[in-house]
Short mmCIF file of C-alpha atoms and ligand atoms in Angstrom, two decimals:
data_model
loop_
_atom_site.label_atom_id
_atom_site.label_comp_id
_atom_site.label_asym_id
_atom_site.label_seq_id
_atom_site.Cartn_x
_atom_site.Cartn_y
_atom_site.Cartn_z
CA MET A 93 8.36 107.83 -116.04
CA VAL A 94 10.15 110.88 -114.70
CA ALA A 95 7.93 113.60 -113.24
CA PRO A 96 7.98 116.96 -115.36
CA GLY A 97 10.72 119.19 -114.21
CA LEU A 98 12.75 116.32 -112.79
CA GLU A 99 14.55 115.33 -115.99
CA GLY A 100 18.19 114.66 -115.43
CA THR A 101 20.96 116.72 -116.99
CA VAL A 102 24.59 116.10 -117.61
CA GLU A 103 27.54 118.44 -118.05
CA VAL A 104 31.28 117.74 -117.75
CA HIS A 105 33.82 120.58 -117.22
CA SER A 106 37.47 120.05 -117.69
CA TYR A 107 40.08 122.10 -115.83
CA LEU A 108 43.01 120.32 -117.20
CA GLY A 109 44.74 121.93 -120.12
CA PRO A 110 48.20 122.63 -121.50
CA GLY A 111 49.16 123.77 -117.94
CA ASP A 112 48.72 120.33 -116.73
CA GLU A 113 51.21 118.73 -119.11
CA ARG A 114 53.38 121.35 -117.39
CA SER A 115 52.35 119.90 -114.04
CA LEU A 116 53.59 116.50 -115.19
CA ALA A 117 56.73 118.07 -116.49
CA ASP A 118 57.31 120.03 -113.27
CA ASP A 119 56.75 116.90 -111.18
CA VAL A 120 59.22 114.87 -113.32
CA LEU A 121 61.80 117.76 -113.19
CA ASP A 122 61.42 118.06 -109.44
CA GLY A 123 60.95 114.42 -108.50
CA LEU A 124 63.40 112.60 -110.79
CA THR A 125 66.29 114.91 -109.86
CA ARG A 126 66.02 114.23 -106.13
CA PRO A 127 68.36 112.00 -104.19
CA LEU A 128 65.51 109.54 -103.74
CA LYS A 129 63.65 109.70 -107.02
CA GLU A 130 59.88 110.13 -106.60
CA LEU A 131 56.70 110.91 -108.59
CA PRO A 132 53.25 111.91 -107.32
CA PRO A 133 50.74 109.02 -107.70
CA LYS A 134 48.21 111.00 -109.71
CA HIS A 135 50.33 110.30 -112.83
CA LEU A 136 49.51 106.62 -112.57
CA TYR A 137 45.95 107.26 -113.83
CA ASP A 138 45.98 107.81 -117.49
CA ALA A 139 43.26 105.82 -119.42
CA ARG A 140 45.28 102.57 -119.17
CA GLY A 141 46.24 103.12 -115.55
CA SER A 142 42.53 103.71 -114.61
CA GLU A 143 41.57 100.47 -116.35
CA LEU A 144 44.48 98.63 -114.47
CA PHE A 145 43.28 100.07 -111.22
CA ASP A 146 39.74 98.70 -111.92
CA ASP A 147 41.36 95.32 -112.49
CA ILE A 148 43.19 95.67 -109.19
CA CYS A 149 39.84 96.16 -107.40
CA GLU A 150 38.72 92.83 -108.57
CA LEU A 151 41.82 90.94 -107.37
CA PRO A 152 41.47 88.36 -104.51
CA GLU A 153 44.43 89.95 -102.59
CA TYR A 154 42.99 93.55 -102.86
CA TYR A 155 40.56 93.24 -99.95
CA GLN A 156 39.99 97.08 -99.79
CA THR A 157 37.33 97.46 -102.49
CA ARG A 158 34.99 94.55 -101.56
CA THR A 159 35.31 95.43 -97.85
CA GLU A 160 34.49 99.12 -98.31
CA ARG A 161 31.54 98.10 -100.48
CA LEU A 162 30.26 95.86 -97.70
CA ILE A 163 30.56 98.69 -95.14
CA LEU A 164 28.67 101.01 -97.51
CA GLU A 165 25.95 98.48 -98.19
CA THR A 166 25.48 97.91 -94.45
CA ASN A 167 25.37 101.52 -93.47
CA ALA A 168 24.23 103.56 -96.53
CA ASP A 169 20.60 104.11 -95.19
CA ALA A 170 21.88 105.32 -91.93
CA ILE A 171 24.43 107.65 -93.64
CA VAL A 172 21.73 109.20 -95.76
CA LYS A 173 19.34 109.61 -92.89
CA ARG A 174 22.01 111.14 -90.74
CA THR A 175 23.23 113.64 -93.35
CA SER A 176 19.93 114.37 -95.26
CA ALA A 177 22.28 114.65 -98.31
CA VAL A 178 20.74 115.71 -101.57
CA GLU A 179 24.01 115.64 -103.57
CA LEU A 180 27.26 113.72 -103.67
CA VAL A 181 30.51 115.45 -104.56
CA GLU A 182 32.80 112.42 -105.01
CA LEU A 183 36.54 113.08 -105.03
CA GLY A 184 38.78 110.73 -107.06
CA SER A 185 35.60 109.01 -108.19
CA GLY A 186 37.23 106.70 -110.72
CA SER A 187 34.75 104.18 -111.98
CA ALA A 188 32.46 104.87 -109.04
CA THR A 189 31.45 101.25 -108.70
CA LYS A 190 30.63 101.65 -104.98
CA THR A 191 28.95 105.05 -105.35
CA ARG A 192 25.85 103.36 -106.64
CA VAL A 193 25.23 102.05 -103.08
CA LEU A 194 24.92 105.66 -101.87
CA LEU A 195 22.99 106.90 -104.84
CA ASP A 196 20.43 103.94 -104.42
CA ALA A 197 19.98 104.88 -100.69
CA MET A 198 19.46 108.62 -101.60
CA ASP A 199 17.09 107.61 -104.27
CA PHE A 200 15.16 105.30 -101.96
CA ALA A 201 15.03 108.16 -99.34
CA GLY A 202 13.72 110.53 -102.11
CA THR A 203 16.54 113.01 -101.62
CA LEU A 204 18.78 112.33 -104.63
CA ARG A 205 19.28 115.44 -106.79
CA ARG A 206 22.88 115.75 -107.97
CA TYR A 207 26.06 113.83 -108.48
CA VAL A 208 29.38 115.64 -108.96
CA PRO A 209 32.26 113.25 -109.76
CA VAL A 210 35.78 114.81 -109.61
CA ASP A 211 38.79 113.06 -111.09
CA VAL A 212 41.96 113.72 -112.89
CA SER A 213 41.02 110.87 -115.27
CA ALA A 214 38.97 112.31 -118.04
CA THR A 215 37.88 108.95 -119.43
CA THR A 216 36.46 107.81 -116.11
CA VAL A 217 34.58 111.00 -115.44
CA HIS A 218 32.95 110.94 -118.88
CA ALA A 219 32.07 107.22 -118.63
CA VAL A 220 30.61 107.68 -115.12
CA ALA A 221 28.58 110.71 -116.16
CA GLU A 222 27.09 108.92 -119.11
CA ARG A 223 26.36 105.65 -117.05
CA PHE A 224 24.73 107.39 -114.12
CA THR A 225 22.64 109.62 -116.35
CA GLU A 226 21.17 106.58 -117.91
CA GLU A 227 20.72 104.68 -114.63
CA TYR A 228 19.17 107.47 -112.68
CA PRO A 229 17.01 109.42 -115.11
CA ALA A 230 16.24 112.35 -112.76
CA LEU A 231 19.82 112.87 -111.61
CA GLN A 232 21.70 116.04 -112.49
CA VAL A 233 25.34 115.02 -113.19
CA HIS A 234 28.04 117.72 -113.07
CA GLY A 235 31.32 116.16 -113.88
CA VAL A 236 34.67 117.72 -113.02
CA VAL A 237 37.76 116.73 -114.72
CA GLY A 238 40.49 118.21 -112.56
CA ASP A 239 43.03 117.80 -109.89
CA PHE A 240 41.42 117.79 -106.42
CA GLU A 241 44.53 119.48 -105.01
CA ARG A 242 44.01 122.57 -107.34
CA HIS A 243 40.61 122.69 -108.76
CA LEU A 244 38.09 122.34 -105.85
CA GLY A 245 37.46 126.16 -106.21
CA ASN A 246 35.64 125.23 -109.49
CA LEU A 247 32.95 123.03 -107.86
CA PRO A 248 29.35 124.23 -108.23
CA ALA A 249 27.66 125.84 -105.18
CA PRO A 250 25.88 123.33 -102.93
CA ALA A 251 22.42 122.32 -104.04
CA GLY A 252 21.52 121.47 -100.39
CA PRO A 253 23.10 119.31 -97.69
CA ARG A 254 26.19 117.83 -99.37
CA LEU A 255 27.94 114.53 -98.77
CA VAL A 256 31.51 114.31 -100.02
CA PRO A 257 32.71 110.66 -100.49
CA PHE A 258 36.46 110.24 -100.75
CA LEU A 259 36.65 106.50 -101.03
CA GLY A 260 39.10 103.68 -101.64
CA GLY A 261 41.68 104.86 -99.15
CA THR A 262 42.97 107.52 -101.58
CA ILE A 263 43.58 109.90 -98.59
CA GLY A 264 46.35 107.45 -97.65
CA ASN A 265 48.23 108.33 -100.89
CA PHE A 266 49.08 111.76 -99.30
CA PRO A 267 52.09 112.04 -97.01
CA PRO A 268 51.07 112.98 -93.48
CA GLY A 269 51.53 116.76 -93.66
CA SER A 270 49.76 117.27 -97.02
CA ARG A 271 47.06 114.91 -95.90
CA ARG A 272 46.10 117.28 -93.12
CA ARG A 273 46.31 120.33 -95.38
CA PHE A 274 44.17 118.63 -97.99
CA LEU A 275 41.53 117.63 -95.36
CA ARG A 276 41.54 121.19 -94.17
CA SER A 277 40.78 122.40 -97.74
CA LEU A 278 37.82 119.91 -97.80
CA ALA A 279 36.23 121.71 -94.84
CA LYS A 280 35.40 124.61 -97.22
CA VAL A 281 33.86 122.18 -99.82
CA LEU A 282 31.53 120.64 -97.21
CA GLY A 283 29.78 123.90 -96.50
CA PRO A 284 27.98 124.46 -93.17
CA ASP A 285 25.74 121.38 -93.26
CA GLY A 286 27.90 118.96 -95.27
CA HIS A 287 29.61 115.80 -94.33
CA LEU A 288 32.80 114.00 -95.44
CA LEU A 289 32.58 110.31 -96.06
CA LEU A 290 36.14 109.14 -95.90
CA GLY A 291 37.47 105.62 -96.67
CA THR A 292 40.69 104.64 -94.89
CA ASP A 293 42.53 101.28 -95.03
CA LEU A 294 43.37 100.09 -91.50
CA VAL A 295 46.63 98.81 -90.03
CA LYS A 296 46.76 95.03 -90.04
CA ASP A 297 49.11 92.06 -90.60
CA PRO A 298 51.88 93.40 -92.91
CA LEU A 299 51.78 90.12 -95.03
CA VAL A 300 48.16 90.75 -95.88
CA ILE A 301 48.88 94.40 -96.92
CA GLU A 302 51.89 93.62 -98.95
CA ALA A 303 50.03 90.86 -100.81
CA ALA A 304 47.38 93.48 -101.78
CA TYR A 305 50.19 95.58 -103.43
CA ASP A 306 52.11 92.65 -104.99
CA ASP A 307 49.38 90.35 -106.38
CA SER A 308 50.19 86.96 -107.85
CA ALA A 309 48.60 87.92 -111.29
CA GLY A 310 51.08 90.77 -111.58
CA VAL A 311 48.39 93.50 -112.19
CA THR A 312 49.73 95.96 -109.68
CA ALA A 313 53.11 95.61 -111.29
CA GLN A 314 51.65 96.55 -114.59
CA PHE A 315 49.77 99.44 -112.99
CA ASN A 316 53.00 100.70 -111.42
CA LEU A 317 55.13 100.25 -114.54
CA ASN A 318 52.49 102.06 -116.72
CA VAL A 319 53.68 105.30 -115.28
CA LEU A 320 56.89 104.95 -117.33
CA HIS A 321 54.77 104.56 -120.47
CA VAL A 322 53.06 107.86 -119.45
CA LEU A 323 56.41 109.60 -119.23
CA ASN A 324 57.50 108.13 -122.58
CA ARG A 325 54.30 109.19 -124.32
CA GLU A 326 53.64 112.57 -122.71
CA LEU A 327 57.20 113.91 -122.26
CA GLY A 328 59.10 112.07 -124.96
CA ALA A 329 61.12 110.09 -122.42
CA ASN A 330 62.93 106.88 -123.38
CA PHE A 331 62.52 104.66 -120.44
CA ASP A 332 63.11 101.00 -121.14
CA VAL A 333 60.09 99.84 -119.17
CA ASP A 334 61.28 96.16 -119.30
CA ALA A 335 64.38 97.11 -117.39
CA PHE A 336 62.38 98.10 -114.21
CA GLU A 337 60.66 95.90 -111.74
CA HIS A 338 57.77 96.48 -109.33
CA VAL A 339 58.51 96.76 -105.65
CA ALA A 340 56.09 96.98 -102.81
CA PHE A 341 56.82 96.81 -99.09
CA PHE A 342 55.21 97.87 -95.84
CA ASP A 343 57.15 100.36 -93.77
CA ARG A 344 56.34 99.13 -90.28
CA GLU A 345 57.50 102.30 -88.61
CA ARG A 346 55.47 104.67 -90.65
CA GLU A 347 52.69 102.20 -91.26
CA TRP A 348 52.49 102.86 -94.97
CA ILE A 349 53.00 100.82 -98.17
CA GLU A 350 55.58 102.11 -100.64
CA MET A 351 55.34 101.29 -104.29
CA ARG A 352 58.55 101.76 -106.11
CA LEU A 353 60.12 100.99 -109.48
CA ARG A 354 63.60 99.34 -109.35
CA ALA A 355 66.15 99.62 -112.24
CA THR A 356 67.39 96.07 -113.03
CA LYS A 357 70.50 97.59 -114.67
CA PRO A 358 72.24 100.94 -114.87
CA GLN A 359 70.33 103.23 -117.14
CA HIS A 360 70.60 106.56 -118.83
CA VAL A 361 67.19 108.14 -119.64
CA ARG A 362 66.52 111.24 -121.73
CA VAL A 363 63.37 113.24 -121.29
CA GLU A 364 63.14 115.09 -124.50
CA ALA A 365 60.41 117.69 -123.50
CA LEU A 366 62.57 118.75 -120.59
CA ASP A 367 65.93 118.44 -122.24
CA LEU A 368 66.80 116.34 -119.17
CA GLU A 369 69.19 113.41 -118.75
CA ILE A 370 68.65 111.11 -115.83
CA ASP A 371 70.84 108.23 -114.65
CA PHE A 372 69.69 105.23 -112.62
CA ALA A 373 72.23 103.06 -110.89
CA ASN A 374 71.75 99.34 -110.87
CA ARG A 375 68.85 98.58 -108.37
CA GLU A 376 68.21 102.28 -107.87
CA GLU A 377 64.53 102.91 -107.01
CA LEU A 378 61.92 105.44 -107.96
CA ARG A 379 59.11 105.89 -105.42
CA THR A 380 55.71 106.07 -107.17
CA GLU A 381 53.20 105.87 -104.29
CA ILE A 382 52.83 105.69 -100.63
CA SER A 383 49.54 104.24 -99.19
CA ALA A 384 49.14 105.00 -95.45
CA LYS A 385 47.26 102.62 -93.27
CA PHE A 386 45.24 104.04 -90.26
CA THR A 387 44.39 103.34 -86.75
CA PRO A 388 41.12 104.99 -85.51
CA GLU A 389 43.41 107.19 -83.33
CA ARG A 390 45.39 108.41 -86.29
CA LEU A 391 42.25 109.02 -88.29
CA GLU A 392 40.59 111.02 -85.52
CA GLY A 393 43.85 113.00 -84.93
CA ASP A 394 44.06 113.93 -88.64
CA LEU A 395 40.42 114.95 -88.77
CA ARG A 396 40.79 116.98 -85.58
CA ALA A 397 43.79 118.83 -86.93
CA ALA A 398 41.87 119.64 -90.07
CA GLY A 399 39.08 121.18 -88.15
CA LEU A 400 36.77 118.22 -88.66
CA GLU A 401 34.79 116.16 -86.05
CA LEU A 402 34.09 112.55 -86.27
CA VAL A 403 30.43 111.69 -86.31
CA GLU A 404 30.52 107.93 -86.91
CA LEU A 405 33.08 105.31 -87.68
CA TYR A 406 31.80 102.34 -89.74
CA THR A 407 33.99 99.26 -90.11
CA ASP A 408 33.74 95.55 -91.13
CA PRO A 409 33.62 92.62 -88.80
CA GLN A 410 37.38 91.94 -89.38
CA GLU A 411 38.24 95.53 -89.04
CA LEU A 412 40.17 95.59 -92.39
CA PHE A 413 38.85 98.95 -93.56
CA ALA A 414 36.99 102.00 -92.08
CA VAL A 415 34.50 104.55 -93.51
CA SER A 416 34.19 107.58 -91.32
CA LEU A 417 31.61 110.21 -91.34
CA SER A 418 32.70 113.72 -90.25
CA ARG A 419 31.68 117.36 -90.44
CA ARG A 420 33.08 120.74 -89.66
CA ALA A 421 33.88 121.04 -85.94
N1 LIG G 1084 37.13 106.14 -105.68
C1 LIG G 1084 37.45 105.00 -106.46
C2 LIG G 1084 38.88 105.11 -107.20
C3 LIG G 1084 40.08 105.21 -106.29
S1 LIG G 1084 41.52 105.18 -107.33
C4 LIG G 1084 37.49 103.69 -105.64
O1 LIG G 1084 37.25 103.82 -104.33
O2 LIG G 1084 37.70 102.66 -106.12
C5 LIG G 1084 42.02 106.91 -107.08
C6 LIG G 1084 41.36 107.80 -107.99
O3 LIG G 1084 41.74 109.13 -107.70
C7 LIG G 1084 41.67 107.53 -109.44
O4 LIG G 1084 40.52 107.51 -110.23
C8 LIG G 1084 42.52 108.76 -109.84
O5 LIG G 1084 42.45 109.14 -111.19
C9 LIG G 1084 42.12 109.87 -108.87
N2 LIG G 1084 43.12 110.73 -108.52
C10 LIG G 1084 44.41 110.59 -108.11
N3 LIG G 1084 44.95 111.69 -107.79
C11 LIG G 1084 44.07 112.72 -108.17
C12 LIG G 1084 44.12 114.16 -108.12
N4 LIG G 1084 45.30 114.74 -107.60
N5 LIG G 1084 43.08 114.85 -108.47
C13 LIG G 1084 41.89 114.15 -108.83
N6 LIG G 1084 41.84 112.88 -108.96
C14 LIG G 1084 42.86 112.16 -108.63
C1 LIG G 1085 43.84 104.64 -105.01
N1 LIG G 1085 44.60 104.08 -103.93
C2 LIG G 1085 43.97 104.23 -102.61
C3 LIG G 1085 45.15 102.73 -104.15
C4 LIG G 1085 45.93 102.33 -102.85
O1 LIG G 1085 45.55 101.22 -102.40
O2 LIG G 1085 46.74 103.13 -102.31
C5 LIG G 1085 46.11 102.78 -105.32
C6 LIG G 1085 46.76 101.47 -105.54
N2 LIG G 1085 48.09 101.30 -105.61
C7 LIG G 1085 48.36 99.98 -105.76
N3 LIG G 1085 47.22 99.32 -105.70
C8 LIG G 1085 46.23 100.21 -105.59
#
């Protein structure tokens, strides 16, 4: 029985519109006409891509999700105590399977008021908003369908001390310079008494990392190739998806994974919506994602450069993954 005045509410606001098809179009025009063809990873997450990502999280090779969940389960009570958080503003929330660990800890502490999932994938924001409204009857859910690089100005004002989870290692999908710029933009979102809870994958044996991005069941390959279906559907492109193969390798110097799509024969592709013709040479590659791996020093350096101060670094016994708590310096 929910106490009077504590009934939950749910609202979902979308900031993606016709302009965002433009954003895909601009990214394709810019990225596919470069000497090394490239696309930003956010276009991997249409409804199908989001489903495939959820399947990746269940793979034996993809240690990240289960490890981060373990770290959260071990430390959620301490995090809630330390931050006194009354709301979670989760960036790139996806299916938010690990978020429940934090919500439960806040619920147990009696501080839980609001959950704000932010994701470019409309299907996942709606599904999570519905699920959490049912599971936490007193919770206010304010969903934001939008691009966290462009729409953070549309977040609701803080309802009290705010915790901003950015989980899964998604920060590693930014190249180093924009990573710091993005972290700087988060300082504003935290407010004076807020904290960032950042998941980062750690540097380890390259074979372990490469297996996580080239699984034996071929799910990551499907996830990667799906972006070509997105371009065919959204922009009237005519990629022959079967004529590309998935590539994932760890760049030992930069300490990041690259996911690429390699043409298995020479190809001529037309992108109708852009009146654009693109040629791929045999074995030419298109980079679809980087996924940076961190050392504690790199993490602290990035936080510091963004005006953030590390409060606590939580990791697992094998030091595969880290979850850091930080606040404005
Ligand atoms: N946090 C979840 C999901 C990680 S997958 C987890 O830890 O498992 C990355 C998520 O970020 C996806 O749901 C994707 O749709 C979202 N995403 C990627 N780029 C984005 C962007 N620019 N703006 C908003 N969401 C983005
Ligand atoms: C969302 N992001 C942190 C994932 C990663 O590991 O970089 C996306 C992913 N790409 C391939 N597998 C998973």
